[in-house]
Amino acid sequence: MSMIGKMASVATALMALACATEAQTFSHDISGDAVPWSEPLTSGDTSDLTFILHSDLTGGERPGIFELAARQMALLRPEFVISVGDLIEGGGDRDALIAEWESFDARAALIGAPYVFVGGNHDLSSKAERAVWAERYGQPYFHFRIKDVLFLVLDTEDMSAERRETLAAQRAKAVEIYKTDGPEAFAETPYANSLERVTGAISKEQGDYFVDVVASNQDARHTFVITHKPAWEAEETEFHRIEEALSDMPYTVFNGHEHFYEYRMRFGRDYIQLATTSGEQFPKKGLSEDHVMLISVRGDEVEMVNLMLEGIRDRMAEYPGAATTPCFAVAKC
């Protein structure tokens, strides 16, 4: 090969490497010190992407389960971990909320991988909860892109201040009724029967944001939409605008909130509702067990595997760090 030919080959290789590196960049539009991840996500040296998605801790967190789940997730060595929200119980004053977040952060650190924070109604319902979230993690809805895979993280508690105040008062009463009289009495409360309790709320501003994000990322290999509540079940919602924007793209939607597993197809895409990762379980509603999802993207192919915590053991066939055998499914214990 001539010197010119060798130089051309080297230049081509360098351009390919540069393109590959650019494609694997972790990108977002968040500015400021408060960010919704424990550390920046790293791109690595391959286009393959593997991450873990876990479900609700709260309400009704069962002690000790999430700490164990964190150690189990560490065994799987994901590139990062993300959730569908409800990470703290919430409902307290500023000091109580900060203490809950400090506790959660310490337990999530056991995973040993970058952690992406997603808010649910227990995390973002009240004015105080949203203020603490903003101080620690910034904007409650956001997007990021890594290895040409797009993530849209929604805030389904995005409503007017007046409506928030009304719902907060209803929710406080409903929670007390739940504690004293149980779930059946809770189901009869105004809060339990409000539209926002079931499908949440998404502002037009948030809808505009995600429509613009989707328009700017039409070349994404795949898009994962993370929403705590099943927003698409509302008759009128900004979520439908986001779905329309995504209509020509491959995407998957995940939600939590209900504490039982449900799979459905909508517009030819997977819509998956996770069960629990230490939250209270409701086996009468469906599959309600502790689990995580291991998700991988290779090329344009996406694989999603449900891993029940009951089946994740270390090389000694033990649950890492557990002194006794835990209960991962209350219906079986």
mmCIF file of C-alpha atoms in Angstrom:
data_model
loop_
_atom_site.group_PDB
_atom_site.id
_atom_site.type_symbol
_atom_site.label_atom_id
_atom_site.label_comp_id
_atom_site.label_asym_id
_atom_site.label_seq_id
_atom_site.Cartn_x
_atom_site.Cartn_y
_atom_site.Cartn_z
ATOM 1 C CA MET A 1 0.000 0.000 0.000
ATOM 2 C CA SER A 2 1.288 3.452 -0.887
ATOM 3 C CA MET A 3 1.985 6.081 1.765
ATOM 4 C CA ILE A 4 -1.084 8.026 0.600
ATOM 5 C CA GLY A 5 -3.195 4.866 0.892
ATOM 6 C CA LYS A 6 -1.918 4.209 4.416
ATOM 7 C CA MET A 7 -2.643 7.787 5.424
ATOM 8 C CA ALA A 8 -6.164 7.511 4.021
ATOM 9 C CA SER A 9 -6.751 4.274 5.945
ATOM 10 C CA VAL A 10 -5.536 5.851 9.173
ATOM 11 C CA ALA A 11 -7.735 8.898 8.604
ATOM 12 C CA THR A 12 -10.754 6.675 7.963
ATOM 13 C CA ALA A 13 -10.082 4.704 11.141
ATOM 14 C CA LEU A 14 -9.719 7.875 13.190
ATOM 15 C CA MET A 15 -12.962 9.266 11.784
ATOM 16 C CA ALA A 16 -14.777 6.028 12.610
ATOM 17 C CA LEU A 17 -13.381 6.104 16.141
ATOM 18 C CA ALA A 18 -14.423 9.729 16.555
ATOM 19 C CA CYS A 19 -17.942 8.965 15.347
ATOM 20 C CA ALA A 20 -18.203 5.979 17.679
ATOM 21 C CA THR A 21 -16.990 8.053 20.614
ATOM 22 C CA GLU A 22 -19.439 10.843 19.815
ATOM 23 C CA ALA A 23 -22.298 8.357 19.568
ATOM 24 C CA GLN A 24 -21.508 6.977 23.021
ATOM 25 C CA THR A 25 -21.412 10.365 24.768
ATOM 26 C CA PHE A 26 -23.610 10.907 27.821
ATOM 27 C CA SER A 27 -25.569 14.065 27.043
ATOM 28 C CA HIS A 28 -28.301 16.086 28.741
ATOM 29 C CA ASP A 29 -29.484 19.683 29.095
ATOM 30 C CA ILE A 30 -29.250 20.049 32.876
ATOM 31 C CA SER A 31 -27.219 22.926 34.264
ATOM 32 C CA GLY A 32 -26.336 23.731 37.850
ATOM 33 C CA ASP A 33 -24.999 21.687 40.737
ATOM 34 C CA ALA A 34 -28.184 19.739 41.519
ATOM 35 C CA VAL A 35 -28.462 16.803 39.120
ATOM 36 C CA PRO A 36 -30.705 13.707 39.184
ATOM 37 C CA TRP A 37 -27.901 11.152 39.234
ATOM 38 C CA SER A 38 -25.357 10.132 41.827
ATOM 39 C CA GLU A 39 -22.507 10.479 39.326
ATOM 40 C CA PRO A 40 -22.228 11.015 35.558
ATOM 41 C CA LEU A 41 -23.022 7.983 33.450
ATOM 42 C CA THR A 42 -19.990 6.593 31.632
ATOM 43 C CA SER A 43 -20.139 5.556 28.007
ATOM 44 C CA GLY A 44 -17.518 2.810 27.992
ATOM 45 C CA ASP A 45 -15.949 1.463 24.827
ATOM 46 C CA THR A 46 -18.897 -0.382 23.307
ATOM 47 C CA SER A 47 -22.274 0.601 21.905
ATOM 48 C CA ASP A 48 -23.992 -2.114 23.963
ATOM 49 C CA LEU A 49 -25.976 -0.739 26.902
ATOM 50 C CA THR A 50 -27.086 -2.650 30.011
ATOM 51 C CA PHE A 51 -28.976 -1.084 32.895
ATOM 52 C CA ILE A 52 -31.345 -2.032 35.705
ATOM 53 C CA LEU A 53 -34.806 -0.627 36.351
ATOM 54 C CA HIS A 54 -36.362 -1.136 39.786
ATOM 55 C CA SER A 55 -39.795 -0.404 41.193
ATOM 56 C CA ASP A 56 -41.454 1.288 44.174
ATOM 57 C CA LEU A 57 -39.990 1.205 47.669
ATOM 58 C CA THR A 58 -42.943 3.130 49.086
ATOM 59 C CA GLY A 59 -45.692 3.345 50.221
ATOM 60 C CA GLY A 60 -45.487 0.725 52.833
ATOM 61 C CA GLU A 61 -41.797 -0.099 52.525
ATOM 62 C CA ARG A 62 -40.928 -3.479 54.043
ATOM 63 C CA PRO A 63 -37.745 -3.064 56.109
ATOM 64 C CA GLY A 64 -34.500 -4.584 54.897
ATOM 65 C CA ILE A 65 -35.634 -5.517 51.392
ATOM 66 C CA PHE A 66 -34.185 -2.597 49.442
ATOM 67 C CA GLU A 67 -30.790 -2.873 51.149
ATOM 68 C CA LEU A 68 -30.694 -6.492 50.028
ATOM 69 C CA ALA A 69 -31.958 -5.562 46.558
ATOM 70 C CA ALA A 70 -29.113 -3.042 46.250
ATOM 71 C CA ARG A 71 -26.564 -5.773 46.996
ATOM 72 C CA GLN A 72 -28.284 -8.081 44.524
ATOM 73 C CA MET A 73 -28.199 -5.408 41.821
ATOM 74 C CA ALA A 74 -24.482 -4.957 42.515
ATOM 75 C CA LEU A 75 -23.953 -8.630 41.592
ATOM 76 C CA LEU A 76 -25.402 -7.913 38.131
ATOM 77 C CA ARG A 77 -22.893 -5.096 37.460
ATOM 78 C CA PRO A 78 -25.149 -2.734 35.485
ATOM 79 C CA GLU A 79 -23.846 0.397 33.808
ATOM 80 C CA PHE A 80 -26.399 2.364 35.798
ATOM 81 C CA VAL A 81 -29.636 1.925 37.749
ATOM 82 C CA ILE A 82 -32.875 3.872 37.358
ATOM 83 C CA SER A 83 -36.325 3.490 38.931
ATOM 84 C CA VAL A 84 -39.995 4.309 38.379
ATOM 85 C CA GLY A 85 -40.140 6.497 41.512
ATOM 86 C CA ASP A 86 -41.522 6.375 45.077
ATOM 87 C CA LEU A 87 -38.145 6.181 46.766
ATOM 88 C CA ILE A 88 -39.089 7.700 50.142
ATOM 89 C CA GLU A 89 -42.273 7.640 52.207
ATOM 90 C CA GLY A 90 -42.552 11.431 52.246
ATOM 91 C CA GLY A 91 -45.237 13.496 53.916
ATOM 92 C CA GLY A 92 -43.018 15.019 56.616
ATOM 93 C CA ASP A 93 -41.381 18.385 57.142
ATOM 94 C CA ARG A 94 -38.126 19.501 55.565
ATOM 95 C CA ASP A 95 -35.856 17.875 58.167
ATOM 96 C CA ALA A 96 -37.735 14.585 57.978
ATOM 97 C CA LEU A 97 -37.578 14.585 54.180
ATOM 98 C CA ILE A 98 -33.841 15.266 54.150
ATOM 99 C CA ALA A 99 -33.289 12.415 56.616
ATOM 100 C CA GLU A 100 -35.283 10.059 54.383
ATOM 101 C CA TRP A 101 -33.274 11.050 51.314
ATOM 102 C CA GLU A 102 -29.987 10.642 53.179
ATOM 103 C CA SER A 103 -31.098 7.136 54.147
ATOM 104 C CA PHE A 104 -32.085 6.290 50.587
ATOM 105 C CA ASP A 105 -28.865 7.663 49.090
ATOM 106 C CA ALA A 106 -26.777 5.577 51.494
ATOM 107 C CA ARG A 107 -28.633 2.404 50.576
ATOM 108 C CA ALA A 108 -28.567 3.100 46.832
ATOM 109 C CA ALA A 109 -24.787 3.556 47.088
ATOM 110 C CA LEU A 110 -24.538 -0.171 47.904
ATOM 111 C CA ILE A 111 -25.234 -0.863 44.221
ATOM 112 C CA GLY A 112 -21.838 0.537 43.275
ATOM 113 C CA ALA A 113 -23.071 2.016 39.989
ATOM 114 C CA PRO A 114 -24.395 5.429 38.924
ATOM 115 C CA TYR A 115 -27.958 5.910 40.139
ATOM 116 C CA VAL A 116 -30.560 8.005 38.268
ATOM 117 C CA PHE A 117 -33.295 9.503 40.468
ATOM 118 C CA VAL A 118 -36.939 9.392 39.364
ATOM 119 C CA GLY A 119 -39.718 10.913 41.465
ATOM 120 C CA GLY A 120 -43.119 9.453 42.300
ATOM 121 C CA ASN A 121 -46.052 10.783 44.282
ATOM 122 C CA HIS A 122 -44.373 9.942 47.609
ATOM 123 C CA ASP A 123 -41.345 11.982 46.509
ATOM 124 C CA LEU A 124 -42.972 14.960 44.772
ATOM 125 C CA SER A 125 -46.524 15.567 46.004
ATOM 126 C CA SER A 126 -46.136 18.416 48.488
ATOM 127 C CA LYS A 127 -44.528 21.830 48.195
ATOM 128 C CA ALA A 128 -41.900 20.789 50.759
ATOM 129 C CA GLU A 129 -41.130 17.549 48.911
ATOM 130 C CA ARG A 130 -40.606 19.370 45.627
ATOM 131 C CA ALA A 131 -38.404 21.990 47.276
ATOM 132 C CA VAL A 132 -36.140 19.345 48.820
ATOM 133 C CA TRP A 133 -36.019 17.449 45.516
ATOM 134 C CA ALA A 134 -35.015 20.616 43.644
ATOM 135 C CA GLU A 135 -32.208 21.300 46.109
ATOM 136 C CA ARG A 136 -30.830 17.772 45.881
ATOM 137 C CA TYR A 137 -31.648 16.550 42.367
ATOM 138 C CA GLY A 138 -32.766 19.559 40.314
ATOM 139 C CA GLN A 139 -35.594 19.474 37.788
ATOM 140 C CA PRO A 140 -38.065 16.590 38.421
ATOM 141 C CA TYR A 141 -38.548 15.958 34.692
ATOM 142 C CA PHE A 142 -35.601 15.671 32.345
ATOM 143 C CA HIS A 143 -34.007 13.654 29.585
ATOM 144 C CA PHE A 144 -30.620 12.193 28.859
ATOM 145 C CA ARG A 145 -29.026 10.278 26.033
ATOM 146 C CA ILE A 146 -26.315 7.672 26.255
ATOM 147 C CA LYS A 147 -24.953 5.479 23.472
ATOM 148 C CA ASP A 148 -27.667 6.885 21.201
ATOM 149 C CA VAL A 149 -30.394 5.602 23.530
ATOM 150 C CA LEU A 150 -32.815 8.294 24.708
ATOM 151 C CA PHE A 151 -34.393 8.396 28.175
ATOM 152 C CA LEU A 152 -37.421 10.574 28.959
ATOM 153 C CA VAL A 153 -38.076 10.890 32.708
ATOM 154 C CA LEU A 154 -41.493 12.392 33.414
ATOM 155 C CA ASP A 155 -42.974 14.107 36.464
ATOM 156 C CA THR A 156 -46.572 12.942 36.982
ATOM 157 C CA GLU A 157 -47.105 15.293 39.948
ATOM 158 C CA ASP A 158 -46.836 18.406 37.754
ATOM 159 C CA MET A 159 -49.927 20.489 38.580
ATOM 160 C CA SER A 160 -50.929 23.992 39.679
ATOM 161 C CA ALA A 161 -50.047 25.169 43.185
ATOM 162 C CA GLU A 162 -53.730 25.477 44.087
ATOM 163 C CA ARG A 163 -54.551 21.942 42.978
ATOM 164 C CA ARG A 164 -51.440 20.635 44.722
ATOM 165 C CA GLU A 165 -52.535 22.211 48.009
ATOM 166 C CA THR A 166 -56.006 20.679 47.723
ATOM 167 C CA LEU A 167 -54.662 17.226 46.897
ATOM 168 C CA ALA A 168 -52.021 17.432 49.628
ATOM 169 C CA ALA A 169 -54.720 18.030 52.236
ATOM 170 C CA GLN A 170 -56.839 15.191 50.848
ATOM 171 C CA ARG A 171 -53.835 12.893 50.715
ATOM 172 C CA ALA A 172 -52.828 13.619 54.316
ATOM 173 C CA LYS A 173 -56.304 12.661 55.522
ATOM 174 C CA ALA A 174 -56.376 9.597 53.295
ATOM 175 C CA VAL A 175 -53.018 8.363 54.590
ATOM 176 C CA GLU A 176 -54.239 8.614 58.188
ATOM 177 C CA ILE A 177 -57.373 6.683 57.247
ATOM 178 C CA TYR A 178 -55.191 4.053 55.587
ATOM 179 C CA LYS A 179 -53.096 3.675 58.736
ATOM 180 C CA THR A 180 -56.076 3.392 61.072
ATOM 181 C CA ASP A 181 -58.773 1.737 58.953
ATOM 182 C CA GLY A 182 -56.881 -0.028 56.165
ATOM 183 C CA PRO A 183 -56.842 -0.029 52.357
ATOM 184 C CA GLU A 184 -60.578 -0.547 51.867
ATOM 185 C CA ALA A 185 -61.398 2.632 53.798
ATOM 186 C CA PHE A 186 -58.613 4.455 51.946
ATOM 187 C CA ALA A 187 -60.211 3.466 48.640
ATOM 188 C CA GLU A 188 -63.331 5.437 49.572
ATOM 189 C CA THR A 189 -61.525 8.735 50.232
ATOM 190 C CA PRO A 190 -61.676 11.742 47.854
ATOM 191 C CA TYR A 191 -57.927 11.461 47.279
ATOM 192 C CA ALA A 192 -58.095 7.807 46.283
ATOM 193 C CA ASN A 193 -60.820 8.623 43.766
ATOM 194 C CA SER A 194 -59.190 11.700 42.265
ATOM 195 C CA LEU A 195 -57.967 11.537 38.676
ATOM 196 C CA GLU A 196 -54.492 12.673 39.737
ATOM 197 C CA ARG A 197 -54.229 9.796 42.221
ATOM 198 C CA VAL A 198 -54.539 7.313 39.356
ATOM 199 C CA THR A 199 -52.976 8.933 36.286
ATOM 200 C CA GLY A 200 -51.123 11.926 37.713
ATOM 201 C CA ALA A 201 -50.755 15.324 36.086
ATOM 202 C CA ILE A 202 -48.401 16.646 33.399
ATOM 203 C CA SER A 203 -48.270 20.368 32.632
ATOM 204 C CA LYS A 204 -48.307 21.822 29.125
ATOM 205 C CA GLU A 205 -44.826 23.185 29.801
ATOM 206 C CA GLN A 206 -43.603 19.660 30.468
ATOM 207 C CA GLY A 207 -45.421 18.353 27.408
ATOM 208 C CA ASP A 208 -43.789 21.037 25.241
ATOM 209 C CA TYR A 209 -40.386 20.160 26.674
ATOM 210 C CA PHE A 210 -40.605 16.484 25.774
ATOM 211 C CA VAL A 211 -42.121 17.114 22.341
ATOM 212 C CA ASP A 212 -39.102 19.320 21.589
ATOM 213 C CA VAL A 213 -36.684 16.731 23.001
ATOM 214 C CA VAL A 214 -38.161 14.008 20.813
ATOM 215 C CA ALA A 215 -37.994 16.262 17.743
ATOM 216 C CA SER A 216 -34.282 16.824 18.402
ATOM 217 C CA ASN A 217 -33.511 13.118 18.879
ATOM 218 C CA GLN A 218 -35.210 11.426 15.940
ATOM 219 C CA ASP A 219 -32.078 9.365 15.319
ATOM 220 C CA ALA A 220 -32.124 7.660 18.740
ATOM 221 C CA ARG A 221 -31.752 3.885 18.559
ATOM 222 C CA HIS A 222 -34.496 3.424 21.141
ATOM 223 C CA THR A 223 -36.389 5.623 23.591
ATOM 224 C CA PHE A 224 -37.301 4.597 27.141
ATOM 225 C CA VAL A 225 -40.104 6.608 28.739
ATOM 226 C CA ILE A 226 -40.118 6.475 32.547
ATOM 227 C CA THR A 227 -43.293 7.674 34.253
ATOM 228 C CA HIS A 228 -44.400 6.898 37.792
ATOM 229 C CA LYS A 229 -48.137 6.874 37.143
ATOM 230 C CA PRO A 230 -49.834 5.408 34.023
ATOM 231 C CA ALA A 231 -50.516 8.829 32.537
ATOM 232 C CA TRP A 232 -51.835 7.472 29.227
ATOM 233 C CA GLU A 233 -54.979 6.172 30.970
ATOM 234 C CA ALA A 234 -56.347 9.729 31.310
ATOM 235 C CA GLU A 235 -58.694 10.878 28.539
ATOM 236 C CA GLU A 236 -56.988 14.250 28.208
ATOM 237 C CA THR A 237 -53.304 14.435 29.056
ATOM 238 C CA GLU A 238 -50.082 15.899 27.743
ATOM 239 C CA PHE A 239 -48.770 12.346 27.660
ATOM 240 C CA HIS A 240 -50.760 11.751 24.480
ATOM 241 C CA ARG A 241 -48.799 14.542 22.783
ATOM 242 C CA ILE A 242 -45.562 12.831 23.799
ATOM 243 C CA GLU A 243 -46.830 9.523 22.396
ATOM 244 C CA GLU A 244 -47.728 11.252 19.130
ATOM 245 C CA ALA A 245 -44.253 12.783 18.913
ATOM 246 C CA LEU A 246 -42.762 9.300 19.374
ATOM 247 C CA SER A 247 -45.104 7.631 16.885
ATOM 248 C CA ASP A 248 -42.439 7.016 14.220
ATOM 249 C CA MET A 249 -39.751 5.917 16.689
ATOM 250 C CA PRO A 250 -39.111 2.675 18.588
ATOM 251 C CA TYR A 251 -39.903 3.202 22.261
ATOM 252 C CA THR A 252 -40.877 1.470 25.511
ATOM 253 C CA VAL A 253 -42.875 2.900 28.423
ATOM 254 C CA PHE A 254 -42.409 1.910 32.078
ATOM 255 C CA ASN A 255 -44.458 2.906 35.099
ATOM 256 C CA GLY A 256 -44.856 1.920 38.742
ATOM 257 C CA HIS A 257 -47.293 3.219 41.376
ATOM 258 C CA GLU A 258 -49.779 0.334 41.460
ATOM 259 C CA HIS A 259 -47.445 -2.283 43.016
ATOM 260 C CA PHE A 260 -48.436 -5.136 40.713
ATOM 261 C CA TYR A 261 -46.972 -6.211 37.379
ATOM 262 C CA GLU A 262 -48.850 -5.600 34.170
ATOM 263 C CA TYR A 263 -47.794 -5.909 30.548
ATOM 264 C CA ARG A 264 -49.718 -4.427 27.662
ATOM 265 C CA MET A 265 -49.217 -3.460 24.041
ATOM 266 C CA ARG A 266 -50.217 0.065 23.009
ATOM 267 C CA PHE A 267 -49.579 1.435 19.533
ATOM 268 C CA GLY A 268 -47.476 -1.677 18.928
ATOM 269 C CA ARG A 269 -45.074 -0.830 21.779
ATOM 270 C CA ASP A 270 -44.400 -2.394 25.160
ATOM 271 C CA TYR A 271 -46.018 -0.633 28.124
ATOM 272 C CA ILE A 272 -44.814 -2.276 31.327
ATOM 273 C CA GLN A 273 -45.982 -1.612 34.862
ATOM 274 C CA LEU A 274 -43.505 -2.858 37.451
ATOM 275 C CA ALA A 275 -44.547 -4.442 40.753
ATOM 276 C CA THR A 276 -42.372 -3.706 43.822
ATOM 277 C CA THR A 277 -38.806 -3.494 45.031
ATOM 278 C CA SER A 278 -39.718 -3.493 48.752
ATOM 279 C CA GLY A 279 -43.037 -1.615 48.538
ATOM 280 C CA GLU A 280 -46.288 -2.896 49.998
ATOM 281 C CA GLN A 281 -47.724 -5.735 47.933
ATOM 282 C CA PHE A 282 -51.257 -6.418 46.727
ATOM 283 C CA PRO A 283 -51.325 -10.006 45.394
ATOM 284 C CA LYS A 284 -55.101 -9.907 44.857
ATOM 285 C CA LYS A 285 -54.541 -7.370 42.069
ATOM 286 C CA GLY A 286 -52.025 -9.474 40.148
ATOM 287 C CA LEU A 287 -48.342 -10.398 40.215
ATOM 288 C CA SER A 288 -47.121 -8.429 43.231
ATOM 289 C CA GLU A 289 -43.580 -9.515 44.119
ATOM 290 C CA ASP A 290 -40.180 -7.881 44.535
ATOM 291 C CA HIS A 291 -38.238 -7.758 41.285
ATOM 292 C CA VAL A 292 -35.983 -5.700 39.049
ATOM 293 C CA MET A 293 -35.676 -5.588 35.274
ATOM 294 C CA LEU A 294 -32.360 -6.116 33.501
ATOM 295 C CA ILE A 295 -32.510 -4.268 30.194
ATOM 296 C CA SER A 296 -29.995 -4.435 27.369
ATOM 297 C CA VAL A 297 -29.713 -2.670 24.027
ATOM 298 C CA ARG A 298 -27.545 -4.179 21.302
ATOM 299 C CA GLY A 299 -27.754 -2.497 17.947
ATOM 300 C CA ASP A 300 -31.459 -1.865 17.442
ATOM 301 C CA GLU A 301 -32.495 -4.877 19.522
ATOM 302 C CA VAL A 302 -33.856 -4.426 23.050
ATOM 303 C CA GLU A 303 -34.138 -7.258 25.570
ATOM 304 C CA MET A 304 -35.974 -6.896 28.879
ATOM 305 C CA VAL A 305 -35.744 -9.587 31.541
ATOM 306 C CA ASN A 306 -37.671 -9.731 34.809
ATOM 307 C CA LEU A 307 -35.490 -10.930 37.667
ATOM 308 C CA MET A 308 -37.384 -11.824 40.823
ATOM 309 C CA LEU A 309 -35.325 -10.966 43.907
ATOM 310 C CA GLU A 310 -36.112 -14.416 45.258
ATOM 311 C CA GLY A 311 -33.908 -15.899 42.536
ATOM 312 C CA ILE A 312 -30.871 -13.597 42.730
ATOM 313 C CA ARG A 313 -28.232 -15.233 44.924
ATOM 314 C CA ASP A 314 -24.463 -14.967 45.140
ATOM 315 C CA ARG A 315 -21.886 -17.666 44.325
ATOM 316 C CA MET A 316 -22.583 -19.367 47.658
ATOM 317 C CA ALA A 317 -26.279 -19.508 46.737
ATOM 318 C CA GLU A 318 -27.036 -17.030 49.513
ATOM 319 C CA TYR A 319 -28.765 -13.674 49.626
ATOM 320 C CA PRO A 320 -25.889 -11.176 49.996
ATOM 321 C CA GLY A 321 -25.804 -9.621 53.448
ATOM 322 C CA ALA A 322 -29.060 -11.212 54.633
ATOM 323 C CA ALA A 323 -29.001 -12.749 58.121
ATOM 324 C CA THR A 324 -32.332 -14.512 57.578
ATOM 325 C CA THR A 325 -34.327 -15.624 54.555
ATOM 326 C CA PRO A 326 -36.286 -12.571 53.372
ATOM 327 C CA CYS A 327 -39.888 -12.491 52.200
ATOM 328 C CA PHE A 328 -40.024 -11.218 48.629
ATOM 329 C CA ALA A 329 -43.661 -12.164 47.976
ATOM 330 C CA VAL A 330 -46.090 -11.759 50.855
ATOM 331 C CA ALA A 331 -48.527 -14.173 49.223
ATOM 332 C CA LYS A 332 -45.965 -16.963 49.657
ATOM 333 C CA CYS A 333 -44.665 -16.169 53.163
#
